[in-house]
mmCIF file of C-alpha atoms in Angstrom:
data_model
loop_
_atom_site.group_PDB
_atom_site.id
_atom_site.type_symbol
_atom_site.label_atom_id
_atom_site.label_comp_id
_atom_site.label_asym_id
_atom_site.label_seq_id
_atom_site.Cartn_x
_atom_site.Cartn_y
_atom_site.Cartn_z
ATOM 1 C CA MET A 1063 0.196 0.041 0.165
ATOM 2 C CA SER A 1064 1.421 3.309 -0.988
ATOM 3 C CA ALA A 1065 1.856 5.933 1.503
ATOM 4 C CA ALA A 1066 -0.690 8.775 1.879
ATOM 5 C CA ARG A 1067 0.427 11.935 -0.283
ATOM 6 C CA TYR A 1068 0.949 15.490 1.639
ATOM 7 C CA ALA A 1069 2.899 18.527 0.548
ATOM 8 C CA VAL A 1070 3.749 22.121 1.487
ATOM 9 C CA PHE A 1071 2.833 24.797 -1.070
ATOM 10 C CA GLY A 1072 4.896 28.136 -1.154
ATOM 11 C CA GLN A 1073 7.113 30.516 -3.120
ATOM 12 C CA PRO A 1074 9.834 30.272 -2.453
ATOM 13 C CA ILE A 1075 9.874 26.769 -1.014
ATOM 14 C CA ALA A 1076 13.285 25.024 -1.607
ATOM 15 C CA HIS A 1077 14.286 26.436 1.833
ATOM 16 C CA SER A 1078 11.331 24.725 3.954
ATOM 17 C CA GLN A 1079 12.022 22.258 6.647
ATOM 18 C CA SER A 1080 8.525 21.113 6.702
ATOM 19 C CA PRO A 1081 9.283 17.794 4.668
ATOM 20 C CA HIS A 1082 11.987 16.952 7.372
ATOM 21 C CA ILE A 1083 9.734 17.793 10.433
ATOM 22 C CA HIS A 1084 6.896 15.545 9.132
ATOM 23 C CA ALA A 1085 8.969 12.574 7.815
ATOM 24 C CA ALA A 1086 10.373 12.719 11.474
ATOM 25 C CA PHE A 1087 7.026 13.052 13.220
ATOM 26 C CA ALA A 1088 5.746 10.178 11.048
ATOM 27 C CA ARG A 1089 8.920 7.868 11.858
ATOM 28 C CA ALA A 1090 8.536 8.357 15.468
ATOM 29 C CA GLN A 1091 4.734 7.335 15.085
ATOM 30 C CA GLY A 1092 5.192 4.699 12.503
ATOM 31 C CA ILE A 1093 3.329 6.352 9.916
ATOM 32 C CA ALA A 1094 3.962 5.851 6.286
ATOM 33 C CA LEU A 1095 4.211 9.516 4.576
ATOM 34 C CA ASP A 1096 4.582 10.912 1.291
ATOM 35 C CA TYR A 1097 5.615 14.593 1.948
ATOM 36 C CA ARG A 1098 7.228 16.864 -0.704
ATOM 37 C CA ALA A 1099 7.719 20.416 -1.269
ATOM 38 C CA ILE A 1100 5.710 22.154 -4.457
ATOM 39 C CA GLU A 1101 6.659 25.517 -5.432
ATOM 40 C CA ALA A 1102 3.943 27.783 -7.095
ATOM 41 C CA SER A 1103 3.624 31.173 -7.693
ATOM 42 C CA PRO A 1104 0.200 33.328 -6.753
ATOM 43 C CA GLN A 1105 -0.943 32.805 -10.176
ATOM 44 C CA GLU A 1106 -0.347 28.996 -10.231
ATOM 45 C CA PHE A 1107 -1.167 28.125 -6.609
ATOM 46 C CA ALA A 1108 -4.751 27.185 -7.029
ATOM 47 C CA ALA A 1109 -4.170 25.024 -10.248
ATOM 48 C CA ALA A 1110 -1.328 23.359 -8.340
ATOM 49 C CA LEU A 1111 -3.345 22.674 -5.439
ATOM 50 C CA GLU A 1112 -6.150 21.021 -7.598
ATOM 51 C CA ALA A 1113 -3.526 18.996 -9.347
ATOM 52 C CA PHE A 1114 -2.064 17.578 -6.048
ATOM 53 C CA ALA A 1115 -5.516 16.642 -5.120
ATOM 54 C CA ALA A 1116 -6.296 15.060 -8.446
ATOM 55 C CA GLU A 1117 -3.095 12.674 -8.183
ATOM 56 C CA GLY A 1118 -3.897 11.626 -4.666
ATOM 57 C CA GLY A 1119 -3.028 14.269 -2.159
ATOM 58 C CA VAL A 1120 -4.878 14.290 0.982
ATOM 59 C CA GLY A 1121 -3.022 17.065 3.283
ATOM 60 C CA ALA A 1122 -1.236 20.106 2.694
ATOM 61 C CA ASN A 1123 0.550 22.840 4.421
ATOM 62 C CA VAL A 1124 0.671 26.365 3.157
ATOM 63 C CA THR A 1125 3.209 28.885 3.384
ATOM 64 C CA LEU A 1126 4.192 32.332 2.261
ATOM 65 C CA PRO A 1127 2.704 33.975 -0.195
ATOM 66 C CA HIS A 1128 -0.646 31.769 -0.224
ATOM 67 C CA LYS A 1129 -2.111 31.602 3.057
ATOM 68 C CA GLU A 1130 -5.212 33.939 2.304
ATOM 69 C CA ALA A 1131 -5.364 32.739 -1.144
ATOM 70 C CA ALA A 1132 -5.998 29.009 0.366
ATOM 71 C CA PHE A 1133 -8.430 30.304 2.859
ATOM 72 C CA ALA A 1134 -10.497 31.352 -0.092
ATOM 73 C CA LEU A 1135 -10.313 28.051 -1.704
ATOM 74 C CA CYS A 1136 -11.467 26.019 1.069
ATOM 75 C CA ALA A 1137 -15.073 24.595 1.008
ATOM 76 C CA THR A 1138 -15.028 24.658 5.068
ATOM 77 C CA THR A 1139 -12.652 25.953 7.745
ATOM 78 C CA THR A 1140 -12.318 25.815 11.198
ATOM 79 C CA SER A 1141 -13.379 28.773 13.495
ATOM 80 C CA ARG A 1142 -9.920 29.737 14.132
ATOM 81 C CA ALA A 1143 -8.988 29.867 10.398
ATOM 82 C CA HIS A 1144 -12.331 31.576 9.699
ATOM 83 C CA ARG A 1145 -11.272 34.395 12.297
ATOM 84 C CA ALA A 1146 -7.857 34.586 10.875
ATOM 85 C CA GLY A 1147 -8.945 34.710 7.262
ATOM 86 C CA ALA A 1148 -5.838 32.519 6.390
ATOM 87 C CA VAL A 1149 -5.079 29.049 6.147
ATOM 88 C CA ASN A 1150 -1.830 26.978 6.664
ATOM 89 C CA THR A 1151 -3.210 23.556 6.892
ATOM 90 C CA LEU A 1152 -5.519 21.727 4.395
ATOM 91 C CA LEU A 1153 -7.324 18.388 4.596
ATOM 92 C CA ARG A 1154 -8.925 16.739 1.661
ATOM 93 C CA LYS A 1155 -12.658 15.983 2.528
ATOM 94 C CA GLY A 1156 -14.807 14.642 -0.208
ATOM 95 C CA ASP A 1157 -14.515 17.002 -3.243
ATOM 96 C CA GLY A 1158 -12.928 19.778 -1.206
ATOM 97 C CA TRP A 1159 -10.233 21.284 1.072
ATOM 98 C CA HIS A 1160 -11.156 21.793 4.847
ATOM 99 C CA GLY A 1161 -8.583 24.298 6.164
ATOM 100 C CA ASP A 1162 -7.320 25.298 9.527
ATOM 101 C CA ASN A 1163 -4.709 27.484 10.731
ATOM 102 C CA THR A 1164 -2.368 26.209 13.361
ATOM 103 C CA ASP A 1165 0.319 29.183 13.129
ATOM 104 C CA GLY A 1166 -1.307 30.926 16.299
ATOM 105 C CA ILE A 1167 -1.294 27.879 18.781
ATOM 106 C CA GLY A 1168 2.031 27.094 17.309
ATOM 107 C CA LEU A 1169 3.509 30.265 18.526
ATOM 108 C CA VAL A 1170 1.776 30.214 22.094
ATOM 109 C CA ARG A 1171 2.794 26.736 22.592
ATOM 110 C CA ASP A 1172 6.558 27.820 21.803
ATOM 111 C CA LEU A 1173 6.371 31.126 23.809
ATOM 112 C CA THR A 1174 4.426 29.518 27.057
ATOM 113 C CA GLY A 1175 5.877 25.954 26.838
ATOM 114 C CA ARG A 1176 9.418 26.304 25.411
ATOM 115 C CA HIS A 1177 10.141 29.635 26.744
ATOM 116 C CA GLY A 1178 8.133 29.886 29.890
ATOM 117 C CA LEU A 1179 6.488 33.202 29.000
ATOM 118 C CA ASP A 1180 3.509 34.293 30.709
ATOM 119 C CA LEU A 1181 1.340 36.379 27.751
ATOM 120 C CA ARG A 1182 -1.429 37.490 30.250
ATOM 121 C CA GLY A 1183 -1.838 41.046 30.357
ATOM 122 C CA ARG A 1184 0.787 42.058 27.998
ATOM 123 C CA ARG A 1185 1.009 44.820 25.364
ATOM 124 C CA VAL A 1186 1.803 43.203 22.014
ATOM 125 C CA LEU A 1187 3.055 45.009 19.048
ATOM 126 C CA LEU A 1188 2.433 43.067 15.826
ATOM 127 C CA LEU A 1189 4.400 44.216 12.894
ATOM 128 C CA GLY A 1190 2.767 43.261 9.559
ATOM 129 C CA ALA A 1191 -0.672 42.133 8.497
ATOM 130 C CA GLY A 1192 -0.337 39.255 5.873
ATOM 131 C CA GLY A 1193 -1.261 35.959 6.320
ATOM 132 C CA ALA A 1194 1.539 35.056 8.972
ATOM 133 C CA ALA A 1195 0.452 37.755 11.111
ATOM 134 C CA ARG A 1196 -3.519 36.999 10.624
ATOM 135 C CA GLY A 1197 -2.571 33.546 11.632
ATOM 136 C CA ILE A 1198 -1.079 34.332 15.124
ATOM 137 C CA ALA A 1199 -3.266 37.454 15.875
ATOM 138 C CA PRO A 1200 -6.389 35.425 17.223
ATOM 139 C CA ALA A 1201 -4.560 32.900 19.454
ATOM 140 C CA LEU A 1202 -2.553 35.992 21.106
ATOM 141 C CA LEU A 1203 -5.824 37.622 21.782
ATOM 142 C CA ASP A 1204 -7.051 34.036 23.268
ATOM 143 C CA ALA A 1205 -3.958 33.818 25.270
ATOM 144 C CA GLY A 1206 -5.027 36.580 27.394
ATOM 145 C CA ILE A 1207 -2.908 39.392 26.198
ATOM 146 C CA LEU A 1208 -3.990 43.080 27.282
ATOM 147 C CA GLU A 1209 -3.631 44.790 23.960
ATOM 148 C CA LEU A 1210 -2.693 43.982 20.728
ATOM 149 C CA VAL A 1211 -1.452 46.873 18.391
ATOM 150 C CA VAL A 1212 -1.268 46.006 14.696
ATOM 151 C CA ALA A 1213 1.295 48.214 12.503
ATOM 152 C CA ASN A 1214 1.810 47.449 8.725
ATOM 153 C CA ARG A 1215 3.239 49.303 5.861
ATOM 154 C CA SER A 1216 -0.300 49.241 4.187
ATOM 155 C CA PRO A 1217 -2.618 50.862 6.826
ATOM 156 C CA ALA A 1218 -5.583 49.374 5.357
ATOM 157 C CA ARG A 1219 -4.302 45.779 5.853
ATOM 158 C CA ALA A 1220 -3.591 46.505 9.602
ATOM 159 C CA ASP A 1221 -7.314 48.019 9.642
ATOM 160 C CA ALA A 1222 -8.593 45.220 7.900
ATOM 161 C CA LEU A 1223 -7.039 42.574 10.487
ATOM 162 C CA VAL A 1224 -8.249 44.633 13.397
ATOM 163 C CA ASP A 1225 -11.688 44.679 12.120
ATOM 164 C CA ALA A 1226 -11.530 40.816 11.627
ATOM 165 C CA MET A 1227 -10.693 40.307 15.298
ATOM 166 C CA ALA A 1228 -13.725 42.223 16.578
ATOM 167 C CA GLU A 1229 -12.100 43.243 19.651
ATOM 168 C CA PRO A 1230 -12.560 46.850 19.822
ATOM 169 C CA GLY A 1231 -10.435 48.735 22.176
ATOM 170 C CA ARG A 1232 -8.187 45.634 22.386
ATOM 171 C CA ALA A 1233 -6.812 45.198 19.155
ATOM 172 C CA ILE A 1234 -5.975 48.459 17.347
ATOM 173 C CA SER A 1235 -4.005 49.516 14.474
ATOM 174 C CA ALA A 1236 -1.259 51.959 13.974
ATOM 175 C CA TYR A 1237 0.553 53.815 11.564
ATOM 176 C CA TRP A 1238 4.262 52.306 10.697
ATOM 177 C CA GLU A 1239 5.611 55.831 10.688
ATOM 178 C CA ASP A 1240 3.933 56.839 14.479
ATOM 179 C CA LEU A 1241 5.354 53.657 15.932
ATOM 180 C CA ARG A 1242 7.596 55.691 18.329
ATOM 181 C CA GLU A 1243 4.118 57.446 19.695
ATOM 182 C CA GLN A 1244 2.808 54.157 20.648
ATOM 183 C CA GLY A 1245 4.904 53.806 23.855
ATOM 184 C CA ASP A 1246 6.346 50.461 25.157
ATOM 185 C CA PHE A 1247 5.507 46.668 24.625
ATOM 186 C CA GLU A 1248 6.275 43.681 26.656
ATOM 187 C CA LEU A 1249 6.225 41.594 23.453
ATOM 188 C CA VAL A 1250 7.131 42.736 19.904
ATOM 189 C CA ILE A 1251 6.503 40.150 17.070
ATOM 190 C CA ASN A 1252 8.057 40.441 13.321
ATOM 191 C CA ALA A 1253 5.564 39.258 10.914
ATOM 192 C CA THR A 1254 6.937 40.816 8.038
ATOM 193 C CA SER A 1255 9.506 39.791 5.281
ATOM 194 C CA ALA A 1256 11.524 43.121 6.019
ATOM 195 C CA GLY A 1257 14.324 41.260 7.687
ATOM 196 C CA ARG A 1258 15.069 38.576 5.016
ATOM 197 C CA ASP A 1259 18.120 40.660 3.813
ATOM 198 C CA LYS A 1260 20.369 39.671 6.259
ATOM 199 C CA ASP A 1261 22.599 42.679 5.360
ATOM 200 C CA ALA A 1262 20.093 45.500 5.914
ATOM 201 C CA ALA A 1263 19.513 46.905 9.134
ATOM 202 C CA PHE A 1264 16.173 46.492 10.824
ATOM 203 C CA GLN A 1265 14.864 49.889 12.060
ATOM 204 C CA LEU A 1266 12.479 50.502 14.935
ATOM 205 C CA PRO A 1267 12.055 53.186 17.590
ATOM 206 C CA LEU A 1268 13.870 51.961 20.852
ATOM 207 C CA SER A 1269 11.047 53.646 22.586
ATOM 208 C CA LEU A 1270 9.144 50.425 21.752
ATOM 209 C CA VAL A 1271 11.238 48.445 24.465
ATOM 210 C CA ASN A 1272 10.895 48.137 28.162
ATOM 211 C CA SER A 1273 12.959 45.847 30.731
ATOM 212 C CA LEU A 1274 10.504 43.045 30.152
ATOM 213 C CA THR A 1275 10.347 43.032 26.372
ATOM 214 C CA THR A 1276 10.439 39.868 24.433
ATOM 215 C CA ALA A 1277 11.201 40.053 20.689
ATOM 216 C CA VAL A 1278 10.019 37.306 18.287
ATOM 217 C CA ASP A 1279 10.578 37.033 14.473
ATOM 218 C CA LEU A 1280 8.540 34.561 12.711
ATOM 219 C CA ASN A 1281 11.327 33.973 10.525
ATOM 220 C CA TYR A 1282 13.933 31.771 11.451
ATOM 221 C CA GLY A 1283 17.838 31.289 10.440
ATOM 222 C CA GLY A 1284 18.943 33.983 8.214
ATOM 223 C CA ALA A 1285 15.968 35.729 7.552
ATOM 224 C CA ALA A 1286 15.476 36.461 11.441
ATOM 225 C CA ILE A 1287 19.297 37.839 11.679
ATOM 226 C CA ALA A 1288 18.272 41.889 11.066
ATOM 227 C CA PHE A 1289 15.485 41.950 13.339
ATOM 228 C CA LEU A 1290 17.089 39.738 15.870
ATOM 229 C CA ALA A 1291 20.065 42.043 15.851
ATOM 230 C CA TRP A 1292 17.890 45.188 16.491
ATOM 231 C CA ALA A 1293 16.053 43.499 19.356
ATOM 232 C CA ARG A 1294 19.476 43.079 21.096
ATOM 233 C CA ALA A 1295 20.936 46.479 20.334
ATOM 234 C CA ALA A 1296 17.397 48.022 21.973
ATOM 235 C CA GLY A 1297 18.168 45.716 24.969
ATOM 236 C CA CYS A 1298 15.238 43.424 24.646
ATOM 237 C CA ARG A 1299 15.191 40.743 27.577
ATOM 238 C CA ASN A 1300 14.809 37.808 25.111
ATOM 239 C CA SER A 1301 14.688 37.471 21.589
ATOM 240 C CA PHE A 1302 13.691 34.422 19.722
ATOM 241 C CA ASP A 1303 13.169 33.411 15.962
ATOM 242 C CA GLY A 1304 10.396 31.278 14.649
ATOM 243 C CA LEU A 1305 11.813 27.926 14.648
ATOM 244 C CA GLY A 1306 10.083 26.578 17.782
ATOM 245 C CA MET A 1307 6.617 28.046 16.132
ATOM 246 C CA LEU A 1308 7.561 26.032 12.891
ATOM 247 C CA VAL A 1309 7.777 22.838 14.884
ATOM 248 C CA GLU A 1310 5.027 23.220 16.883
ATOM 249 C CA GLN A 1311 2.445 24.308 14.262
ATOM 250 C CA ALA A 1312 3.754 21.590 12.106
ATOM 251 C CA ALA A 1313 2.877 19.030 15.175
ATOM 252 C CA GLU A 1314 -0.898 20.583 15.092
ATOM 253 C CA SER A 1315 -1.082 20.153 11.350
ATOM 254 C CA PHE A 1316 0.092 16.438 11.868
ATOM 255 C CA ARG A 1317 -2.500 15.887 14.748
ATOM 256 C CA LEU A 1318 -5.057 17.370 12.111
ATOM 257 C CA TRP A 1319 -4.183 14.781 9.625
ATOM 258 C CA HIS A 1320 -3.004 11.656 11.715
ATOM 259 C CA GLY A 1321 -5.258 11.951 14.884
ATOM 260 C CA VAL A 1322 -2.043 12.047 17.079
ATOM 261 C CA ARG A 1323 0.221 15.071 18.015
ATOM 262 C CA PRO A 1324 3.837 13.979 17.813
ATOM 263 C CA ASP A 1325 6.627 15.059 20.624
ATOM 264 C CA THR A 1326 8.145 17.986 19.388
ATOM 265 C CA ASP A 1327 11.551 18.354 21.602
ATOM 266 C CA ALA A 1328 13.666 15.935 19.555
ATOM 267 C CA VAL A 1329 12.752 17.459 16.221
ATOM 268 C CA TYR A 1330 13.238 21.170 17.607
ATOM 269 C CA ALA A 1331 16.828 20.118 18.982
ATOM 270 C CA GLU A 1332 18.154 18.826 16.029
ATOM 271 C CA LEU A 1333 16.811 21.851 13.936
ATOM 272 C CA ARG A 1334 18.088 24.094 16.126
ATOM 273 C CA GLU A 1335 21.584 22.650 15.837
ATOM 274 C CA ARG A 1336 21.034 23.119 12.141
ATOM 275 C CA ALA A 1337 19.621 26.510 12.731
ATOM 276 C CA SER A 1338 22.718 28.467 11.029
ATOM 277 C CA THR A 1339 21.723 26.823 7.368
ATOM 278 C CA LEU A 1340 18.059 27.868 7.603
ATOM 279 C CA VAL A 1341 16.943 30.820 5.575
ATOM 280 C CA THR A 1342 13.134 31.806 6.101
ATOM 281 C CA ALA A 1343 10.001 30.468 7.955
ATOM 282 C CA ASP A 1344 7.262 28.830 6.896
#
């Protein structure tokens, strides 16, 4: 009997650690798995996804830049995917796709479990309003943060994300140019691609940081260097990349597909050893 077919879609996708992560999870659980990376441009994504289904694909992960497009292609979604308006996990049901978003729970598990942070009562600055930001915003609010401020180069995108959260006064948008007027935050999260040029400086006002600030980049490896360098220069108490979130969200996808949530510690430890070779985030 051939192994069930799964894939991760994105552009670019050659960097993706998802095939390695899911292969490791499957070995540990004794599950036969065929998981591959499929590159598709935004124009090609819908057709590539349907071709994958026609060839027997039963589940998929979705990374940049397709998370919002994937949501639009789903016949059904979970409540957290609906709230986010973005999907990173697909499961074939009948003739259509069922969509979920495991990014938010993956981030919260990493921050609270692996790094021991208490998110309750924290002011949080979220940089970016695309699919990655949409995926984590609901989970942060559900984790008990005090306030979520969303800043994006395109203010309309930030406004749309905040409106989707339906948390007036608790989730608000801010102009990027006015960040220095927003006060300080206990958690600053980079959900943009601005730092992917590792030779470029990431410029943010130092006034955003207080003595308790944790900085998190949803990217990992080389793509997180610029933001994490800013965090260290600004005096943040902690700074993390998105590798832990990547592993935790993958475990949640695996649970949706296979009915069991794998242990993540061994896979995370292995990838952390190789972190210098990783280039970007799912």
